[in-house]
Short mmCIF file of C-alpha atoms in Angstrom, two decimals:
data_model
loop_
_atom_site.label_atom_id
_atom_site.label_comp_id
_atom_site.label_asym_id
_atom_site.label_seq_id
_atom_site.Cartn_x
_atom_site.Cartn_y
_atom_site.Cartn_z
CA GLN A 15 -26.80 8.65 -2.25
CA LYS A 16 -23.19 6.76 -2.58
CA GLU A 17 -21.54 5.37 0.62
CA VAL A 18 -18.11 7.02 -0.01
CA GLU A 19 -17.33 10.12 -2.25
CA GLN A 20 -14.22 11.18 -3.49
CA ASP A 21 -13.88 14.18 -6.05
CA PRO A 22 -11.74 12.42 -8.55
CA GLY A 23 -9.78 15.19 -10.19
CA PRO A 24 -7.77 15.70 -11.05
CA LEU A 25 -5.87 17.89 -8.88
CA SER A 26 -2.27 19.24 -10.39
CA VAL A 27 -0.01 21.22 -8.12
CA PRO A 28 3.65 22.59 -8.18
CA GLU A 29 6.19 20.84 -6.39
CA GLY A 30 6.26 22.01 -3.06
CA ALA A 31 2.89 22.42 -2.69
CA ILE A 32 0.92 21.45 0.39
CA VAL A 33 -1.87 18.94 -0.87
CA SER A 34 -5.30 18.16 0.58
CA LEU A 35 -7.54 15.28 -0.37
CA ASN A 36 -10.93 14.92 1.48
CA CYS A 37 -13.81 11.91 1.65
CA THR A 38 -16.90 11.82 2.52
CA TYR A 39 -19.50 9.16 3.92
CA SER A 40 -22.79 8.39 5.07
CA ASN A 41 -22.56 4.59 6.70
CA SER A 42 -22.13 6.14 10.57
CA ALA A 43 -20.78 2.36 11.19
CA PHE A 44 -17.57 3.04 9.49
CA GLN A 45 -14.84 3.40 12.27
CA TYR A 46 -11.32 1.78 10.42
CA PHE A 47 -10.24 4.60 7.75
CA MET A 48 -7.10 4.10 5.54
CA TRP A 49 -5.36 5.74 2.62
CA TYR A 50 -4.28 3.86 -0.23
CA ARG A 51 -1.57 5.37 -3.21
CA GLN A 52 -1.83 3.22 -6.09
CA TYR A 53 0.12 4.02 -8.97
CA SER A 54 -0.86 3.17 -12.65
CA ARG A 55 -0.93 -0.70 -13.28
CA LYS A 56 -0.20 -1.13 -9.61
CA GLY A 57 -1.92 -2.44 -6.29
CA PRO A 58 -3.11 -0.19 -3.57
CA GLU A 59 -0.16 0.47 -1.36
CA LEU A 60 -1.32 1.35 2.06
CA LEU A 61 -0.26 4.94 3.24
CA MET A 62 -2.67 5.99 6.78
CA TYR A 63 -4.70 3.78 8.83
CA THR A 64 -6.59 5.38 11.30
CA TYR A 65 -9.28 4.11 14.08
CA SER A 66 -12.06 6.34 15.06
CA SER A 67 -11.32 9.97 14.80
CA GLY A 68 -8.26 12.29 15.32
CA ASN A 69 -5.15 13.15 13.51
CA LYS A 70 -2.07 10.43 12.64
CA GLU A 71 0.78 11.89 11.05
CA ASP A 72 3.62 10.08 9.12
CA GLY A 73 6.20 12.31 7.58
CA ARG A 74 5.44 14.37 5.31
CA PHE A 75 2.06 12.57 5.38
CA THR A 76 -1.56 13.49 8.11
CA ALA A 77 -4.49 12.45 7.92
CA GLN A 78 -7.69 13.46 9.87
CA VAL A 79 -11.00 11.61 10.72
CA ASP A 80 -14.13 13.84 11.78
CA LYS A 81 -16.54 11.02 12.72
CA SER A 82 -19.29 13.67 13.87
CA SER A 83 -18.97 15.19 10.10
CA LYS A 84 -18.04 12.12 8.24
CA TYR A 85 -15.68 13.28 6.57
CA ILE A 86 -12.25 11.90 6.19
CA SER A 87 -8.91 14.17 5.01
CA LEU A 88 -5.44 13.08 3.82
CA PHE A 89 -2.95 16.02 3.82
CA ILE A 90 0.51 15.96 1.92
CA ARG A 91 3.17 18.54 2.81
CA ASP A 92 6.12 19.36 0.58
CA SER A 93 4.59 17.67 -2.30
CA GLN A 94 7.28 15.76 -4.93
CA PRO A 95 6.77 14.55 -8.08
CA SER A 96 6.78 10.42 -7.62
CA ASP A 97 3.76 11.82 -4.92
CA SER A 98 1.90 11.40 -8.81
CA ALA A 99 -0.52 8.83 -8.42
CA THR A 100 -4.19 8.35 -7.32
CA TYR A 101 -5.07 8.38 -4.41
CA LEU A 102 -7.51 6.27 -2.40
CA CYS A 103 -9.87 6.47 0.50
CA ALA A 104 -11.69 3.07 2.17
CA MET A 105 -13.67 2.63 5.22
CA SER A 106 -15.08 -0.62 7.28
CA ALA A 107 -17.26 -0.77 10.30
CA GLY A 108 -15.29 -4.10 11.09
CA SER A 109 -16.34 -6.96 12.31
CA GLN A 110 -18.07 -5.35 15.46
CA GLY A 111 -19.70 -3.04 13.26
CA GLY A 112 -21.35 -6.17 10.92
CA SER A 113 -18.88 -6.01 7.94
CA GLU A 114 -15.63 -6.61 7.25
CA LYS A 115 -15.47 -5.34 3.63
CA LEU A 116 -13.61 -2.41 2.45
CA VAL A 117 -15.27 0.26 0.65
CA PHE A 118 -13.64 2.88 -1.20
CA GLY A 119 -13.94 6.32 -2.99
CA LYS A 120 -13.20 6.12 -6.72
CA GLY A 121 -9.64 7.84 -6.06
CA THR A 122 -8.15 11.30 -6.89
CA LYS A 123 -5.67 11.24 -9.85
CA LEU A 124 -2.83 14.02 -8.41
CA THR A 125 -0.15 15.39 -10.71
CA VAL A 126 3.00 17.02 -8.89
CA ASN A 127 4.66 19.24 -11.50
CA PRO A 128 8.32 19.55 -10.61
CA ASN B 28 2.85 -4.94 -1.67
CA ALA B 29 5.53 -7.71 -2.28
CA GLY B 30 4.13 -9.75 0.67
CA VAL B 31 0.56 -10.21 -1.31
CA MET B 32 1.88 -12.57 -4.43
CA GLN B 33 -0.53 -12.95 -7.02
CA ASN B 34 -0.31 -14.77 -10.51
CA PRO B 35 -1.00 -14.18 -13.35
CA ARG B 36 0.21 -10.59 -13.74
CA HIS B 37 -1.74 -10.71 -16.79
CA LEU B 38 -4.44 -12.90 -18.57
CA VAL B 39 -5.84 -13.45 -21.51
CA ARG B 40 -8.77 -15.44 -22.52
CA ARG B 41 -11.55 -15.77 -24.87
CA ARG B 42 -15.20 -15.43 -24.31
CA GLY B 43 -16.32 -18.54 -22.90
CA GLN B 44 -13.17 -19.57 -21.30
CA GLU B 45 -12.22 -20.02 -17.59
CA ALA B 46 -10.02 -17.73 -15.85
CA ARG B 47 -8.20 -18.80 -13.04
CA LEU B 48 -6.47 -16.07 -10.29
CA ARG B 49 -4.48 -17.34 -7.35
CA CYS B 50 -3.36 -15.13 -4.19
CA SER B 51 -1.03 -16.25 -2.08
CA PRO B 52 -1.36 -14.10 1.40
CA MET B 53 1.58 -12.46 3.27
CA LYS B 54 3.28 -14.70 5.68
CA GLY B 55 1.22 -15.30 8.56
CA HIS B 56 -2.56 -13.57 7.37
CA SER B 57 -4.86 -16.06 7.43
CA HIS B 58 -7.94 -13.02 6.05
CA VAL B 59 -7.67 -13.05 2.38
CA TYR B 60 -9.92 -10.28 0.49
CA TRP B 61 -11.02 -9.79 -3.30
CA TYR B 62 -11.60 -6.74 -5.24
CA ARG B 63 -12.22 -5.39 -8.75
CA GLN B 64 -11.29 -2.31 -10.37
CA LEU B 65 -12.97 -2.04 -14.06
CA PRO B 66 -11.52 0.49 -15.94
CA GLU B 67 -12.04 4.73 -14.39
CA GLU B 68 -14.13 2.59 -11.84
CA GLY B 69 -13.33 2.63 -7.80
CA LEU B 70 -12.01 -0.55 -6.32
CA LYS B 71 -15.26 -3.09 -5.57
CA PHE B 72 -15.47 -5.33 -3.03
CA MET B 73 -16.08 -9.16 -3.82
CA VAL B 74 -15.23 -11.65 -1.31
CA TYR B 75 -13.97 -12.34 1.88
CA LEU B 76 -12.42 -15.73 3.06
CA GLN B 77 -10.94 -17.29 5.85
CA LYS B 78 -9.08 -20.78 5.45
CA GLU B 79 -11.70 -23.34 4.14
CA ASN B 80 -14.81 -20.36 5.13
CA ILE B 81 -16.34 -17.75 2.82
CA ILE B 82 -16.66 -15.02 5.49
CA ASP B 83 -19.05 -13.06 3.07
CA GLU B 84 -19.51 -12.99 -0.55
CA SER B 85 -21.72 -10.20 -1.05
CA GLY B 86 -19.63 -8.50 -3.74
CA MET B 87 -19.68 -11.78 -5.92
CA PRO B 88 -21.92 -11.78 -9.00
CA LYS B 89 -24.22 -14.79 -8.19
CA GLU B 90 -23.06 -16.68 -11.31
CA ARG B 91 -19.83 -17.91 -13.24
CA PHE B 92 -17.91 -16.48 -9.98
CA SER B 93 -16.54 -18.55 -7.11
CA ALA B 94 -13.60 -18.10 -4.59
CA GLU B 95 -11.97 -20.54 -2.34
CA PHE B 96 -9.05 -20.07 0.59
CA PRO B 97 -8.07 -23.86 1.18
CA LYS B 98 -6.03 -25.15 3.99
CA GLU B 99 -3.46 -26.10 2.01
CA GLY B 100 -2.04 -23.68 -0.83
CA PRO B 101 -3.05 -20.24 -2.76
CA SER B 102 -6.72 -18.81 -2.52
CA ILE B 103 -8.34 -19.03 -6.01
CA LEU B 104 -10.92 -16.85 -7.74
CA ARG B 105 -12.47 -18.50 -10.84
CA ILE B 106 -14.80 -16.90 -13.24
CA GLN B 107 -16.39 -19.54 -15.27
CA GLN B 108 -17.30 -18.39 -19.31
CA VAL B 109 -15.52 -15.49 -19.34
CA VAL B 110 -17.63 -12.36 -20.98
CA ARG B 111 -15.76 -8.87 -22.15
CA GLY B 112 -17.41 -6.84 -19.05
CA ASP B 113 -15.57 -9.44 -16.98
CA SER B 114 -12.19 -7.82 -18.06
CA ALA B 115 -10.71 -6.05 -15.33
CA ALA B 116 -8.26 -5.77 -12.31
CA TYR B 117 -8.06 -8.04 -9.71
CA PHE B 118 -6.53 -7.32 -6.26
CA CYS B 119 -6.42 -9.98 -3.76
CA ALA B 120 -5.51 -8.58 0.02
CA SER B 121 -4.98 -10.19 2.85
CA SER B 122 -4.88 -8.96 6.47
CA LEU B 123 -3.73 -10.49 10.03
CA VAL B 124 -7.49 -10.65 11.99
CA GLY B 125 -10.34 -8.68 9.79
CA THR B 126 -10.18 -5.15 9.28
CA GLY B 127 -9.07 -4.56 12.60
CA ASN B 128 -5.75 -4.52 11.78
CA THR B 129 -3.88 -3.13 8.84
CA ILE B 130 -5.02 -4.37 4.76
CA TYR B 131 -2.70 -4.96 2.49
CA PHE B 132 -3.11 -5.62 -1.42
CA GLY B 133 -0.88 -7.22 -4.07
CA GLU B 134 -0.10 -6.30 -7.31
CA GLY B 135 -3.00 -7.34 -9.25
CA SER B 136 -4.28 -9.76 -12.20
CA TRP B 137 -5.39 -8.13 -15.49
CA LEU B 138 -7.63 -10.16 -17.10
CA THR B 139 -8.72 -9.50 -20.65
CA VAL B 140 -11.39 -11.24 -22.65
CA VAL B 141 -11.30 -11.13 -25.89
#
């Protein structure tokens, strides 16, 4: 079983739709959870950062972490064509968990159609 | 992303040559990470460094690859005797204090081995 699983898509939605992106993981030591957006031939751009369980909202983006189910989500409201990109989930156990390295999902390619 | 500076952005090397990739972290950041992204693959952790120290190199191939982060100057990822399979995007990231804080990525260095 991979440490982090992410459906690669591709996912295609009409403009204005609500997008739901998800990752599951197997390592119970993970406690830092991030979502990155990556445009083609660019570096990953940090969208959301969450520590432990719970929800976090930033504008049109909401991140949810359910540690009991080892499941994280990113919701995008009122999606725009400019949201078209690959979305990467990433997580880490941190220094207290024994490892600082980020473990990434493979990424979900999202296209928002005008 | 603009805060983490990587160069060169694109590098072409013949098989057997050496590749040197440079990374200047965001101002004030003393933690540097290197990740590799192969075509159609997710980001894979290579090495985590602090100034003058390699903290975790569990993702580094055993041969030909080395990394350093000297007291002065950028972090360097060095690949000796490159092979075609080394062709990939190499991303550097930095943080203030490990993954207990947010991690920011550079725009990447695209290595092509011909």
